[in-house]
Coordinates of C-alpha atoms in Angstrom, one line a residue:
Chain A
M94 CA -38.9 -39.2 10.9
V95 CA -41.8 -40.3 8.7
V96 CA -41.2 -37.6 5.9
L97 CA -37.6 -38.5 6.0
S98 CA -38.3 -42.1 5.5
W99 CA -40.6 -41.3 2.5
L100 CA -38.0 -39.0 1.0
F101 CA -35.5 -41.7 1.3
V102 CA -37.7 -44.4 -0.4
L103 CA -38.4 -41.8 -3.0
M104 CA -34.6 -41.5 -3.6
L105 CA -34.2 -45.3 -3.8
V106 CA -37.1 -45.4 -6.6
C107 CA -35.3 -42.7 -8.5
F108 CA -32.1 -44.9 -8.1
A109 CA -34.0 -48.0 -9.4
V110 CA -35.8 -46.4 -12.2
A111 CA -33.3 -44.1 -13.8
P112 CA -29.8 -45.0 -12.4
S113 CA -27.8 -43.7 -15.4
L114 CA -29.2 -40.2 -14.6
I115 CA -27.9 -40.4 -11.1
A116 CA -24.7 -42.5 -11.0
P117 CA -21.8 -40.4 -12.2
R118 CA -19.9 -43.4 -13.5
N119 CA -20.3 -46.7 -15.2
P120 CA -20.8 -49.2 -12.5
V121 CA -19.1 -52.1 -13.9
A122 CA -16.2 -50.1 -15.9
L123 CA -12.8 -51.1 -14.3
D124 CA -10.4 -48.4 -13.7
I125 CA -7.3 -50.1 -12.3
L126 CA -5.2 -47.0 -11.7
H127 CA -7.9 -45.7 -9.0
R128 CA -8.3 -49.0 -7.1
L129 CA -9.4 -48.7 -3.3
Q130 CA -9.5 -44.9 -3.4
P131 CA -11.1 -43.3 0.0
P132 CA -14.2 -41.2 -0.5
S133 CA -13.5 -38.1 -2.3
F134 CA -15.5 -35.7 -4.2
A135 CA -14.6 -37.5 -7.6
H136 CA -15.7 -40.9 -5.8
L137 CA -18.3 -40.1 -3.1
F138 CA -18.1 -43.6 -1.6
G139 CA -14.6 -44.4 -2.7
T140 CA -13.7 -47.1 -5.2
D141 CA -13.3 -50.9 -5.0
E142 CA -10.5 -53.4 -5.9
G143 CA -11.2 -52.7 -9.7
G144 CA -11.3 -48.9 -9.4
R145 CA -15.0 -49.0 -9.9
D146 CA -16.9 -46.3 -8.4
V147 CA -18.8 -47.5 -5.0
F148 CA -21.4 -44.9 -5.2
S149 CA -22.2 -45.7 -8.9
R150 CA -22.5 -49.4 -7.9
V151 CA -24.8 -48.7 -5.0
V152 CA -27.0 -46.6 -7.1
Y153 CA -27.3 -49.3 -9.8
G154 CA -27.7 -51.9 -7.2
T155 CA -30.8 -50.5 -5.8
R156 CA -32.7 -51.9 -8.9
Y157 CA -31.5 -55.6 -8.1
S158 CA -31.7 -55.5 -4.2
L159 CA -34.8 -53.5 -3.8
G160 CA -36.6 -54.6 -6.8
I161 CA -36.1 -58.3 -5.8
S162 CA -37.0 -57.5 -2.3
A163 CA -40.2 -55.9 -3.5
A164 CA -41.1 -58.7 -5.8
I165 CA -40.6 -61.5 -3.2
V166 CA -43.0 -59.6 -0.7
L167 CA -45.5 -58.7 -3.3
S168 CA -45.8 -62.2 -4.7
A169 CA -45.8 -63.8 -1.3
A170 CA -48.5 -61.3 -0.5
V171 CA -50.8 -61.9 -3.3
F172 CA -50.6 -65.7 -2.5
G173 CA -50.7 -65.3 1.1
V174 CA -54.0 -63.1 0.8
V175 CA -55.6 -65.6 -1.4
Y176 CA -54.6 -68.6 0.8
G177 CA -55.3 -66.8 4.2
A178 CA -58.9 -65.5 2.9
L179 CA -59.6 -69.0 1.8
S180 CA -58.7 -70.5 5.1
G181 CA -60.4 -67.8 7.0
V182 CA -63.9 -68.1 5.3
G183 CA -63.8 -71.7 4.2
P184 CA -65.3 -74.7 5.9
R185 CA -63.6 -75.8 9.2
W186 CA -61.7 -78.7 7.7
L187 CA -60.3 -76.7 4.9
D188 CA -59.2 -74.3 7.4
E189 CA -57.6 -77.0 9.5
I190 CA -55.5 -78.3 6.6
L191 CA -54.3 -75.1 5.3
M192 CA -53.2 -74.0 8.6
R193 CA -51.3 -77.2 9.3
I194 CA -49.6 -76.7 6.3
V195 CA -48.5 -73.1 7.4
D196 CA -47.4 -74.7 10.6
I197 CA -44.9 -76.9 8.8
F198 CA -43.3 -73.8 7.3
F199 CA -42.8 -72.3 11.1
G200 CA -41.1 -75.7 11.9
F201 CA -37.8 -75.0 10.3
P202 CA -35.2 -72.2 10.2
A203 CA -36.6 -70.4 7.2
L204 CA -33.3 -68.9 6.0
V205 CA -31.6 -72.3 6.0
L206 CA -34.3 -73.7 3.8
A207 CA -34.3 -70.7 1.5
L208 CA -30.6 -71.3 1.3
A209 CA -30.8 -75.1 0.4
V210 CA -33.6 -74.1 -2.2
A211 CA -31.8 -71.5 -3.8
A212 CA -28.8 -73.6 -4.1
A213 CA -30.7 -76.3 -5.7
L214 CA -32.3 -73.8 -8.1
G215 CA -28.8 -72.7 -9.1
R216 CA -27.2 -69.4 -8.5
G217 CA -28.9 -66.1 -9.6
L218 CA -31.6 -63.6 -8.4
T219 CA -34.2 -65.6 -9.8
S220 CA -33.5 -68.5 -7.5
V221 CA -33.1 -66.1 -4.6
A222 CA -36.5 -64.6 -5.5
V223 CA -38.2 -68.1 -5.8
A224 CA -36.7 -69.4 -2.5
L225 CA -37.4 -66.6 -0.5
S226 CA -41.2 -66.2 -1.9
L227 CA -41.4 -69.8 -0.7
I228 CA -40.7 -69.2 2.8
W229 CA -42.3 -65.8 3.0
W230 CA -45.9 -66.4 2.1
P231 CA -46.9 -68.4 5.3
G232 CA -46.5 -65.6 7.5
I233 CA -48.7 -63.4 5.6
A234 CA -51.1 -66.2 5.1
R235 CA -51.4 -66.6 8.6
L236 CA -52.0 -63.0 9.1
V237 CA -54.8 -62.7 6.8
R238 CA -56.5 -65.6 8.1
G239 CA -56.6 -64.2 11.6
E240 CA -57.8 -60.8 10.4
V241 CA -60.4 -62.4 8.1
Q242 CA -61.7 -64.3 11.1
R243 CA -61.7 -61.2 13.3
I244 CA -63.4 -59.0 10.7
R245 CA -66.1 -61.4 9.7
E246 CA -67.5 -61.3 13.3
R247 CA -68.1 -57.5 13.0
P248 CA -71.8 -56.2 12.9
H249 CA -71.3 -54.5 9.3
V250 CA -70.7 -58.0 8.0
E251 CA -73.5 -59.3 9.8
A252 CA -75.5 -56.7 8.4
A253 CA -74.5 -57.3 4.9
R254 CA -75.3 -61.1 5.2
A255 CA -78.7 -60.1 6.5
I256 CA -79.6 -58.1 3.4
G257 CA -78.6 -60.9 1.3
V258 CA -75.1 -59.8 0.0
S259 CA -73.6 -62.6 -2.0
P260 CA -70.5 -64.4 -0.5
T261 CA -68.1 -63.1 -3.1
S262 CA -69.1 -59.6 -2.8
L263 CA -68.9 -60.1 1.0
I264 CA -65.4 -61.1 1.0
W265 CA -64.4 -58.5 -1.5
R266 CA -66.3 -55.5 -0.4
H267 CA -66.8 -56.1 3.2
I268 CA -64.0 -57.9 4.7
L269 CA -60.9 -57.8 2.4
P270 CA -60.6 -54.0 2.5
F271 CA -60.3 -54.1 6.3
V272 CA -57.8 -56.9 5.9
M273 CA -55.7 -55.0 3.4
Q274 CA -54.9 -52.3 5.8
E275 CA -53.1 -54.9 7.9
V276 CA -51.4 -56.5 4.9
N277 CA -50.2 -53.1 3.6
V278 CA -48.4 -52.5 7.1
R279 CA -47.2 -55.7 6.9
V280 CA -45.9 -55.7 3.4
T281 CA -44.0 -52.4 3.8
T282 CA -42.1 -53.5 7.1
D283 CA -41.5 -57.0 5.2
I284 CA -39.7 -55.3 2.3
G285 CA -36.8 -54.2 4.6
Y286 CA -36.7 -57.7 6.1
A287 CA -36.7 -59.1 2.6
L288 CA -33.9 -57.0 1.6
V289 CA -32.0 -58.5 4.4
A290 CA -32.6 -61.9 3.5
V291 CA -31.8 -61.1 -0.2
T292 CA -28.5 -59.7 0.5
A293 CA -27.6 -62.4 2.9
L294 CA -28.2 -64.9 0.3
S295 CA -26.2 -62.7 -2.1
F296 CA -23.6 -62.5 0.3
L297 CA -23.3 -66.2 0.4
G298 CA -22.7 -66.3 -3.3
L299 CA -26.2 -67.6 -4.2
G300 CA -27.7 -64.5 -5.8
A301 CA -26.4 -62.1 -8.3
Q302 CA -23.0 -63.0 -9.6
S303 CA -20.1 -60.5 -10.3
P304 CA -19.9 -58.1 -11.8
T305 CA -23.7 -57.3 -11.2
P306 CA -23.8 -54.4 -8.6
E307 CA -26.0 -55.9 -6.0
W308 CA -25.6 -54.6 -2.6
G309 CA -25.2 -58.0 -0.9
L310 CA -22.7 -59.0 -3.4
L311 CA -20.8 -55.7 -2.8
I312 CA -20.4 -56.7 0.7
R313 CA -19.3 -60.1 -0.1
D314 CA -16.6 -58.7 -2.7
S315 CA -15.4 -56.3 0.0
Q316 CA -14.4 -59.2 2.4
D317 CA -10.9 -59.3 1.3
Y318 CA -10.5 -55.5 1.4
F319 CA -12.4 -53.9 4.1
G320 CA -9.7 -54.1 6.6
S321 CA -7.8 -51.2 4.7
A322 CA -10.9 -50.1 2.7
W323 CA -13.5 -49.4 5.2
W324 CA -15.8 -47.3 2.7
Y325 CA -16.3 -50.6 0.7
L326 CA -17.9 -52.1 3.6
V327 CA -19.6 -49.4 5.1
F328 CA -21.6 -47.6 2.4
P329 CA -23.6 -50.7 0.9
G330 CA -24.3 -51.9 4.7
V331 CA -25.6 -48.3 5.3
M332 CA -27.9 -48.4 2.5
I333 CA -29.4 -51.7 3.6
M334 CA -29.7 -50.4 7.1
A335 CA -31.3 -47.1 6.0
T336 CA -33.8 -48.9 3.7
T337 CA -34.7 -51.4 6.5
A338 CA -35.2 -48.6 8.9
A339 CA -37.3 -46.3 6.3
C340 CA -39.5 -49.4 5.8
S341 CA -40.2 -50.1 9.5
I342 CA -40.8 -46.4 10.3
I343 CA -43.4 -46.3 7.0
G344 CA -44.8 -49.5 8.2
D345 CA -45.4 -48.1 11.8
S346 CA -46.8 -44.8 10.6
L347 CA -49.3 -46.8 8.5
A348 CA -50.3 -48.8 11.4
S349 CA -50.9 -46.0 13.6
H350 CA -53.0 -44.4 10.8
R351 CA -54.8 -47.5 10.7
E352 CA -55.6 -47.5 14.4
S353 CA -56.8 -44.0 14.4
G354 CA -59.9 -45.4 12.9
V355 CA -59.8 -44.3 9.3
A356 CA -61.8 -46.7 7.3
P357 CA -61.2 -47.1 3.7
Chain B
M232 CA -47.7 -85.1 29.1
T233 CA -46.7 -88.3 27.3
V234 CA -49.3 -88.0 24.7
F235 CA -48.5 -84.3 24.1
L236 CA -44.7 -85.1 23.9
L237 CA -45.5 -88.0 21.3
R238 CA -47.6 -85.7 19.3
R239 CA -44.7 -83.0 19.4
V240 CA -42.3 -85.6 18.2
G241 CA -44.5 -86.9 15.5
W242 CA -44.9 -83.4 14.3
A243 CA -41.1 -82.8 14.0
I244 CA -40.8 -86.1 12.1
L245 CA -43.3 -84.8 9.7
V246 CA -41.6 -81.4 9.3
L247 CA -38.1 -83.4 8.7
F248 CA -40.1 -85.5 6.2
V249 CA -41.3 -82.2 4.3
V250 CA -37.8 -80.8 4.1
A251 CA -36.3 -84.0 2.9
T252 CA -39.0 -84.3 0.3
L253 CA -38.7 -80.7 -0.9
T254 CA -35.0 -80.9 -1.3
F255 CA -35.1 -84.1 -2.9
V256 CA -37.7 -82.8 -5.5
L257 CA -35.7 -79.7 -6.1
S258 CA -32.4 -81.5 -6.4
H259 CA -33.7 -84.3 -8.7
V260 CA -36.5 -82.7 -10.7
V261 CA -35.4 -79.0 -11.3
P262 CA -31.9 -79.7 -13.1
A263 CA -32.8 -81.3 -16.3
D264 CA -30.2 -83.9 -15.8
P265 CA -28.5 -84.3 -12.5
A266 CA -25.9 -86.9 -13.9
A267 CA -24.6 -84.5 -16.5
F268 CA -24.4 -82.0 -14.0
L269 CA -22.4 -84.1 -11.6
A270 CA -20.3 -85.1 -14.5
G271 CA -19.1 -81.6 -15.5
Q272 CA -18.9 -79.7 -18.6
N273 CA -16.4 -81.6 -20.5
A274 CA -17.7 -85.3 -19.8
T275 CA -18.3 -87.7 -22.3
A276 CA -21.5 -89.4 -22.9
D277 CA -19.9 -92.7 -21.3
T278 CA -19.1 -90.7 -18.2
V279 CA -22.5 -89.5 -18.0
A280 CA -23.9 -92.9 -18.2
R281 CA -21.6 -94.4 -15.8
I282 CA -22.4 -91.7 -13.2
R283 CA -26.1 -92.1 -13.8
A284 CA -25.8 -95.9 -13.1
E285 CA -23.4 -95.4 -10.3
Y286 CA -25.9 -92.9 -8.4
G287 CA -28.8 -94.9 -9.3
L288 CA -30.2 -92.0 -11.4
D289 CA -31.3 -94.4 -14.1
Q290 CA -34.0 -95.7 -11.9
P291 CA -37.5 -94.4 -11.9
L292 CA -37.9 -91.2 -9.7
L293 CA -40.0 -93.1 -7.0
I294 CA -37.5 -95.6 -6.4
Q295 CA -34.8 -93.0 -6.0
Y296 CA -36.9 -91.2 -3.7
L297 CA -37.6 -94.2 -1.5
S298 CA -33.8 -95.4 -1.4
Y299 CA -32.9 -91.7 -0.5
L300 CA -35.5 -91.8 2.3
R301 CA -34.1 -95.2 3.4
G302 CA -30.7 -93.9 3.5
L303 CA -31.6 -90.8 5.5
L304 CA -33.3 -93.1 8.2
H305 CA -30.0 -94.8 8.5
G306 CA -28.2 -91.6 8.7
D307 CA -26.8 -91.9 5.1
F308 CA -26.6 -88.4 3.5
G309 CA -24.7 -89.5 0.3
I310 CA -21.2 -88.7 -0.6
S311 CA -19.8 -85.2 -0.6
L312 CA -18.2 -84.7 -4.1
R313 CA -15.9 -81.9 -2.7
T314 CA -14.5 -84.0 0.2
G315 CA -15.0 -87.2 -1.2
R316 CA -16.3 -88.6 2.3
P317 CA -19.8 -89.5 3.3
V318 CA -21.5 -86.4 4.4
S319 CA -22.7 -88.0 7.6
E320 CA -18.8 -88.4 8.7
D321 CA -18.3 -84.8 7.6
L322 CA -21.1 -83.7 9.6
A323 CA -19.9 -85.4 12.7
S324 CA -16.6 -83.6 12.7
F325 CA -18.1 -80.2 11.9
L326 CA -21.4 -80.3 14.1
P327 CA -19.7 -79.9 17.4
A328 CA -18.3 -76.4 16.4
T329 CA -21.8 -75.4 15.2
L330 CA -23.4 -76.6 18.3
E331 CA -20.9 -74.7 20.6
L332 CA -21.3 -71.5 18.8
L333 CA -25.1 -72.1 19.0
F334 CA -25.4 -72.9 22.4
F335 CA -22.7 -70.2 23.8
S336 CA -24.6 -67.4 21.7
F337 CA -27.9 -68.7 23.0
A338 CA -26.9 -68.7 26.7
I339 CA -25.4 -65.1 26.4
Y340 CA -28.6 -64.1 24.4
V341 CA -30.8 -65.4 27.2
A342 CA -28.7 -64.0 30.0
T343 CA -28.3 -60.5 28.4
S344 CA -31.7 -59.9 27.1
L345 CA -33.1 -61.0 30.6
F346 CA -30.7 -58.6 32.2
L347 CA -31.4 -55.6 30.1
A348 CA -35.0 -56.3 30.2
I349 CA -35.1 -56.2 34.2
I350 CA -32.9 -53.0 34.2
A351 CA -35.4 -51.6 31.4
A352 CA -38.6 -52.6 33.3
K353 CA -37.6 -51.1 36.5
R354 CA -38.6 -47.6 35.3
P355 CA -40.4 -47.9 32.1
G356 CA -40.0 -44.7 29.9
G357 CA -37.0 -43.6 32.0
R358 CA -33.4 -42.8 30.7
L359 CA -32.0 -46.4 31.1
D360 CA -35.0 -47.7 29.4
S361 CA -34.6 -45.3 26.3
G362 CA -30.9 -46.0 26.2
I363 CA -31.3 -49.8 26.2
R364 CA -34.0 -49.6 23.6
L365 CA -31.8 -47.3 21.5
F366 CA -28.7 -49.8 21.9
T367 CA -30.6 -52.8 21.0
M368 CA -32.3 -51.3 18.0
L369 CA -29.1 -50.3 16.6
G370 CA -27.9 -54.0 16.7
S371 CA -30.9 -55.3 15.1
G372 CA -30.8 -52.8 12.4
M373 CA -27.8 -54.1 11.0
P374 CA -27.7 -57.2 8.9
V375 CA -26.0 -60.0 10.8
F376 CA -23.1 -60.6 8.2
W377 CA -22.6 -56.8 8.0
L378 CA -22.4 -56.7 11.8
G379 CA -20.1 -59.5 11.9
M380 CA -17.7 -57.8 9.4
A381 CA -18.1 -54.4 11.3
L382 CA -16.7 -56.2 14.5
Q383 CA -13.9 -57.5 12.6
F384 CA -13.1 -54.4 11.4
L385 CA -13.0 -52.8 14.9
F386 CA -11.7 -55.5 17.2
F387 CA -9.3 -57.0 14.7
Y388 CA -8.0 -54.3 12.1
K389 CA -8.3 -51.5 14.3
L390 CA -7.7 -52.5 18.0
G391 CA -6.3 -55.8 17.3
L392 CA -7.8 -57.2 20.4
L393 CA -9.6 -60.3 19.1
P394 CA -8.8 -62.9 16.4
L395 CA -10.2 -62.3 12.9
G396 CA -11.7 -65.8 12.6
G397 CA -11.3 -69.4 13.2
R398 CA -12.0 -71.5 16.2
F399 CA -8.7 -72.0 17.6
P400 CA -5.4 -70.4 17.1
L401 CA -3.2 -72.3 14.6
R402 CA 0.0 -72.7 16.7
A403 CA -2.0 -73.5 20.0
I404 CA -2.2 -77.1 21.1
A405 CA -5.7 -78.4 20.8
P406 CA -7.0 -80.4 23.7
P407 CA -7.8 -84.1 23.3
T408 CA -11.5 -84.4 22.0
V409 CA -14.0 -85.4 24.6
T410 CA -17.2 -83.4 24.2
G411 CA -16.2 -81.7 20.8
F412 CA -16.9 -78.3 22.7
L413 CA -13.5 -76.6 23.0
L414 CA -14.5 -74.7 25.8
V415 CA -15.3 -77.8 27.8
D416 CA -12.5 -79.9 26.4
T417 CA -9.8 -77.2 27.3
L418 CA -11.1 -77.3 30.8
L419 CA -11.2 -81.0 31.1
A420 CA -7.6 -81.1 29.9
G421 CA -6.7 -78.7 32.5
Q422 CA -5.5 -75.8 29.8
P423 CA -6.6 -72.6 31.1
G424 CA -4.6 -70.5 28.6
A425 CA -6.1 -72.8 25.6
F426 CA -9.7 -72.3 27.1
L427 CA -8.9 -68.4 26.8
S428 CA -7.8 -68.5 23.2
A429 CA -10.7 -70.6 22.5
L430 CA -13.1 -68.3 24.2
S431 CA -11.5 -65.3 22.4
C432 CA -12.4 -66.8 19.1
L433 CA -16.0 -67.3 20.3
I434 CA -16.6 -63.6 21.2
L435 CA -17.0 -61.8 18.1
P436 CA -19.0 -64.5 16.3
S437 CA -21.5 -64.9 19.0
A438 CA -21.5 -61.1 19.7
A439 CA -22.6 -60.5 16.0
I440 CA -25.6 -63.0 16.6
V441 CA -26.6 -61.6 20.0
L442 CA -26.3 -58.1 19.3
N443 CA -28.6 -58.7 16.2
L444 CA -31.3 -60.5 18.0
L445 CA -31.1 -58.6 21.4
A446 CA -33.7 -56.0 20.4
V447 CA -36.7 -58.4 20.1
G448 CA -35.6 -60.5 23.2
T449 CA -35.4 -57.4 25.3
R450 CA -38.5 -56.0 24.2
M451 CA -40.6 -59.2 24.8
S452 CA -39.0 -59.8 28.2
R453 CA -39.5 -56.2 29.2
A454 CA -43.2 -56.2 28.3
A455 CA -43.8 -59.5 30.0
L456 CA -42.1 -58.0 33.2
I457 CA -43.9 -54.8 33.1
S458 CA -47.4 -56.5 32.6
E459 CA -46.6 -59.0 35.4
S460 CA -45.4 -56.1 37.7
G461 CA -48.8 -54.2 37.3
K462 CA -50.8 -57.3 38.7
Q463 CA -52.7 -57.5 41.9
Y464 CA -50.6 -60.0 43.7
V465 CA -47.5 -57.8 43.4
R466 CA -49.3 -55.0 45.0
T467 CA -50.4 -57.3 47.8
A468 CA -46.8 -58.6 48.3
R469 CA -45.5 -55.1 48.3
G470 CA -48.2 -54.2 50.8
K471 CA -47.2 -57.1 53.1
G472 CA -43.7 -55.6 53.0
V473 CA -41.9 -58.2 50.7
G474 CA -38.7 -56.5 49.4
P475 CA -38.2 -55.4 45.9
R476 CA -35.6 -58.1 45.0
R477 CA -37.7 -61.1 46.5
I478 CA -40.8 -59.6 44.5
L479 CA -38.9 -59.5 41.2
Y480 CA -37.1 -63.0 41.6
R481 CA -39.7 -65.1 43.4
H482 CA -42.9 -63.8 42.0
V483 CA -42.5 -61.5 38.9
L484 CA -40.0 -63.2 37.0
R485 CA -41.3 -66.7 37.6
N486 CA -44.7 -65.7 36.1
A487 CA -43.3 -63.8 33.3
M488 CA -41.0 -66.7 32.4
T489 CA -43.8 -68.3 30.2
P490 CA -44.2 -65.5 27.7
I491 CA -40.6 -65.0 27.6
L492 CA -39.9 -68.6 26.8
A493 CA -42.5 -68.4 24.1
S494 CA -40.5 -65.7 22.2
T495 CA -37.3 -67.6 22.8
S496 CA -38.5 -70.6 20.7
I497 CA -39.0 -68.2 17.8
Q498 CA -36.0 -66.4 18.2
F499 CA -33.9 -69.7 18.1
G500 CA -35.1 -70.4 14.5
Y501 CA -33.3 -67.1 13.5
M502 CA -30.3 -67.9 15.7
I503 CA -29.7 -71.1 13.8
S504 CA -29.9 -69.3 10.4
W505 CA -27.5 -66.4 11.6
V506 CA -25.1 -69.1 12.9
I507 CA -24.8 -70.4 9.4
L508 CA -23.9 -66.7 8.0
V509 CA -21.7 -66.0 10.8
E510 CA -19.8 -69.1 10.5
V511 CA -18.8 -68.0 6.9
I512 CA -17.7 -64.6 7.9
F513 CA -15.5 -65.9 10.8
D514 CA -14.3 -68.9 9.2
W515 CA -15.7 -71.0 11.8
P516 CA -15.4 -74.8 11.0
G517 CA -19.1 -75.7 11.5
I518 CA -21.6 -77.3 9.2
G519 CA -22.7 -73.8 7.9
L520 CA -19.2 -73.1 6.5
Y521 CA -19.0 -76.7 5.2
A522 CA -22.2 -76.5 3.4
Y523 CA -21.2 -73.0 2.2
Q524 CA -17.8 -74.3 0.7
S525 CA -19.7 -77.2 -0.8
F526 CA -22.3 -75.3 -2.8
Q527 CA -19.5 -73.1 -4.2
V528 CA -18.5 -76.1 -6.3
F529 CA -22.1 -77.4 -7.0
D530 CA -21.7 -80.1 -4.3
Y531 CA -25.4 -80.3 -3.1
A532 CA -25.4 -83.2 -0.7
P533 CA -24.1 -81.2 2.3
V534 CA -26.6 -78.3 1.7
V535 CA -29.4 -80.8 2.1
A536 CA -27.7 -82.4 5.0
L537 CA -27.5 -78.8 6.6
A538 CA -31.1 -78.1 5.8
L539 CA -32.1 -81.5 7.8
V540 CA -29.8 -81.3 10.6
S541 CA -30.9 -77.5 11.4
T542 CA -34.3 -78.6 11.3
A543 CA -33.8 -81.4 13.5
V544 CA -31.8 -79.1 16.0
F545 CA -34.6 -76.6 15.8
S546 CA -37.5 -79.3 16.5
I547 CA -35.4 -80.7 19.3
I548 CA -35.0 -77.4 21.0
N549 CA -38.6 -76.6 20.5
V550 CA -39.6 -79.8 22.2
L551 CA -37.5 -79.3 25.0
L552 CA -38.9 -75.8 25.5
D553 CA -42.3 -77.3 25.5
I554 CA -41.3 -79.8 28.2
L555 CA -39.8 -76.7 30.2
Y556 CA -43.3 -74.8 30.2
P557 CA -45.1 -77.1 32.8
I558 CA -41.9 -77.2 34.9
I559 CA -42.0 -73.6 35.0
D560 CA -45.8 -73.0 35.3
P561 CA -47.2 -75.9 37.2
R562 CA -50.7 -74.6 36.0
M563 CA -49.8 -75.9 32.6
R564 CA -49.5 -79.4 33.9
S565 CA -53.1 -80.4 34.2
L566 CA -54.0 -78.6 30.9
R567 CA -51.4 -80.8 29.0
A568 CA -52.0 -84.2 30.6

């Protein structure tokens, strides 16, 4: 399963990097004569209401959907790691303040807030990225803070302090490398969840705008047609599900690798 | 207990304040000129100036902010540009539908996840346990909006068993509004037929929400039940000859309730978000659909109201769950006093 997941992710990366090499057709060119065709050899995933090839749209959409999800999680991770580390090693009062701020973010339904923020910023993938990054970092910050506090009690940190290692080097060389294992697992799994959030906001019309072939937008566009054209709904959805599953399988395998005690 | 409750309520108010401030800042600072935005593309300079004065946008930002907060305290969310009515009035007419869907789904979710967890925890690793895990994982793997549409495809387009969307069939006679919850109102009016049609509209939207969240709920409850069943007092009870049913319901379930409740309150946040999405798919006339239709035409006040109301609902539910802990587990009473 793990190998399969890696292969799937590799395929997605190819889709995102060089869609023109893989997609058989132009993702936005209309072909009204062949509208809403079921899947065939000519159109692997069928065609949509404008006669566009759904497979090509899915391939081109990878760059938008998955690219934005990865960007959200990575930016949230960078901020969350700095924030969490600061909270974990800083003085008690700072930790208290920083963590109360994080708590506030757990006080409201996150997706609804992201929706409000994205709506305020105006439609577009950038708004979605900003809105979701805003709600994504607190979870990572909380994880990092906990890990930092756990690791810093370990004997090797005590030993490093005893021989006079500077605080900066203590954090960078002796604490963060361990914390990053945990963060890697989280980031991998979260990319799948971020994909669901991105496509959800696009589905609501807040993200990519037509005719951008973004996966969530594809599902939104299929709303009026899927009763008679199942392929239009099914394939973009299957791509989202497969990606989420692959991310969590890879995340799990990273987690078990870490548990086996392989230190960086 | 009172001190604890006051602290919780104070915290909830702080969270609401943050949401209000954040949405204000975003809607007033980010667009370069909200008045021009409100007036539309073809407006003259005069119109923009008039709108600016009308909405108080010519005032300093701080004054605007304070009057906005004062308005919120009085339940004034502004005017919806789309419906032309005060947002608070719109909310009052749409909120019951949302709450009905939310509470109905929540009840089904709690009952189903507990039921599945009890079956699964009977023989961990058994065939039934694996089956339940597979079934729930399948549901949670699907994005909720996609799952909703898949259910529509299956149960409306293919099988024709359940309605595509809406809250009540158009031709049916709606009962007089008492609680705003159609399930309750139809029963109060003594219309079992109408009750069934209201129920049939509820099934698919709540199924989408519940199926998506079931995996986490079942897994948490199952883990709590298994960990409780392994404890000494269960062995003692079994040794004394207490029946398995009594052990489960009187002993294990009561003790497992605390961790189950804790996971439930987290899940509730997701449930609120999913309700918003599902309302859009199933054309369910709640505040989610209302806000959705509003921001399609750049009407922002209802979106702010949605964020505030759903945060308030979430906070209230969390406070209620916090009150439940010491009732379920008397050991927590002394600690919280």
